[in-house]
Amino acid sequence: MEFTLLIIIIVLALIFDYINGFHDAANAIATVVATKVLSPFQAVLWAAFFNFLAYWVFGFGVADTVAKTASTMDINLVVILAGVIAAICWNLLTWWLGIPSSSSHTLIGGFAGAAIAHAGFGVVTWFKEGKDGGLPTGVLIVIAFIVLAPLLGALMSYLISIWLLNSSKKSIYPKIFTVSLMALTIWFVEKQMKYYADIEKPRFDSHFWSVAFEAHNIKWLLVAFIILSISSFCLMFSSLNIHQANSWLKKFQLLSSAAFSLGHGGNDSQKVMGIIAAAVAVFLAKNPNFDMSSWWIDLNVILPNEDKGIKGVMPSWIPLACYTAIALGTLSGGWKIVKTMGSKITKVTSFEGVAAETAGALTLYFTEHLKIPVSTTHTITGSIIGVGLTNRVSAVRWGVTVSLMWAWVLTIPISGLLAAITYYILSIFL
């Protein structure tokens, strides 16, 4: 019975990941579709490819945070099953209504709500101090980023827009700023890199290729590539006519949407990895004598514990299945939400698209580095609002934006309540 429940949870979690793909596809493709850089079909192919490519770029920090939403020693598989079912229901409802709510917060809210119904509020990891000066973790931090993620996205996109606008003018000062930013970026990324001696399991015998293809390094090299590419454009922006500038901006939209799709895949797939890892960990804790060699999939999952010096173990089939599911979901599209994100918040041109997607991608990369499961929906919405503010405050359709914010605020409590009700119903039969 326990093993059957585990398989059902894994299947439903991957279905949720698929739904996440078409629910959140709009986040990465709305602006390229709105500006007609790509057709809708081309856009979903583009986004799905980079969703899957994220498998080789990102680690499992966010997955670990999600897996530890509740103490795995104090819950059972029915709790996780109820959380996943509630998350699927809320995601499908908001997709049907065309509301870009957060799949991340739906999943975490569902997990936490079912856990509370099972063992009370104490079972949830509300707040845990960071180790060695790191950021704290817990559900309260995730809730805080309901506000912080869109604010970070809005601030970054606003600053990028101002930078681009000033670079279009024939003045030496924007160029001085741009060159300084390029130097600062190179210095910062070099400081973040892991060199051969620091890599636990080098992928190649060659030092160069091992460093170049280390997942941690790829992410930072991408950050450098994005910033340096836009910086190069800014250096020549003032010498271009309107047609040439628009042509270049459309090319950069391909880069920025690809970067955001990578961040979307890396951030959101990890949340489902965390749920599957938590389910396997709960199953193994309840069935310590289970013969793992008797099943065709590797169930050797170990959740990391920094306090005890335990390193995590994640079988490769879990991330591979999650990245495949979200990529297939993205291929299915989500056109109702594309319309909301691409036209209803503010008017979007290639200029706004580049600024919003670049800001959204950079925000996702940095929060993933800090192991914080933020909402890609909130991030890109905030970024689109930020570029709208560079025109004027009234350029943002605040009525639509306020409605979206209400959906954001209600997602976790509603998902939690749905999960609690689902848990009580399932407990009658299981």
mmCIF file of C-alpha atoms in Angstrom, residues 31 35-37 245-246 248-253 256 348-357:
data_model
loop_
_atom_site.group_PDB
_atom_site.id
_atom_site.type_symbol
_atom_site.label_atom_id
_atom_site.label_comp_id
_atom_site.label_asym_id
_atom_site.label_seq_id
_atom_site.Cartn_x
_atom_site.Cartn_y
_atom_site.Cartn_z
ATOM 1 C CA THR A 31 6.646 39.331 -24.457
ATOM 2 C CA THR A 35 6.152 41.886 -29.914
ATOM 3 C CA LYS A 36 5.866 39.335 -32.767
ATOM 4 C CA VAL A 37 9.537 38.312 -32.502
ATOM 5 C CA ALA A 245 18.068 49.555 -32.873
ATOM 6 C CA ASN A 246 14.717 47.770 -33.085
ATOM 7 C CA TRP A 248 18.986 44.459 -32.484
ATOM 8 C CA LEU A 249 16.464 44.582 -29.643
ATOM 9 C CA LYS A 250 14.409 41.834 -31.288
ATOM 10 C CA LYS A 251 17.543 39.670 -31.453
ATOM 11 C CA PHE A 252 18.214 40.376 -27.796
ATOM 12 C CA GLN A 253 14.655 39.315 -26.983
ATOM 13 C CA SER A 256 16.483 37.352 -22.791
ATOM 14 C CA VAL A 348 5.129 45.811 -24.454
ATOM 15 C CA THR A 349 7.619 46.496 -27.274
ATOM 16 C CA SER A 350 10.964 44.782 -27.929
ATOM 17 C CA PHE A 351 12.614 47.370 -25.669
ATOM 18 C CA GLU A 352 10.333 46.512 -22.748
ATOM 19 C CA GLY A 353 10.599 42.792 -23.541
ATOM 20 C CA VAL A 354 14.399 42.772 -23.311
ATOM 21 C CA ALA A 355 14.425 44.774 -20.070
ATOM 22 C CA ALA A 356 11.675 42.697 -18.393
ATOM 23 C CA GLU A 357 12.984 39.259 -19.360
#
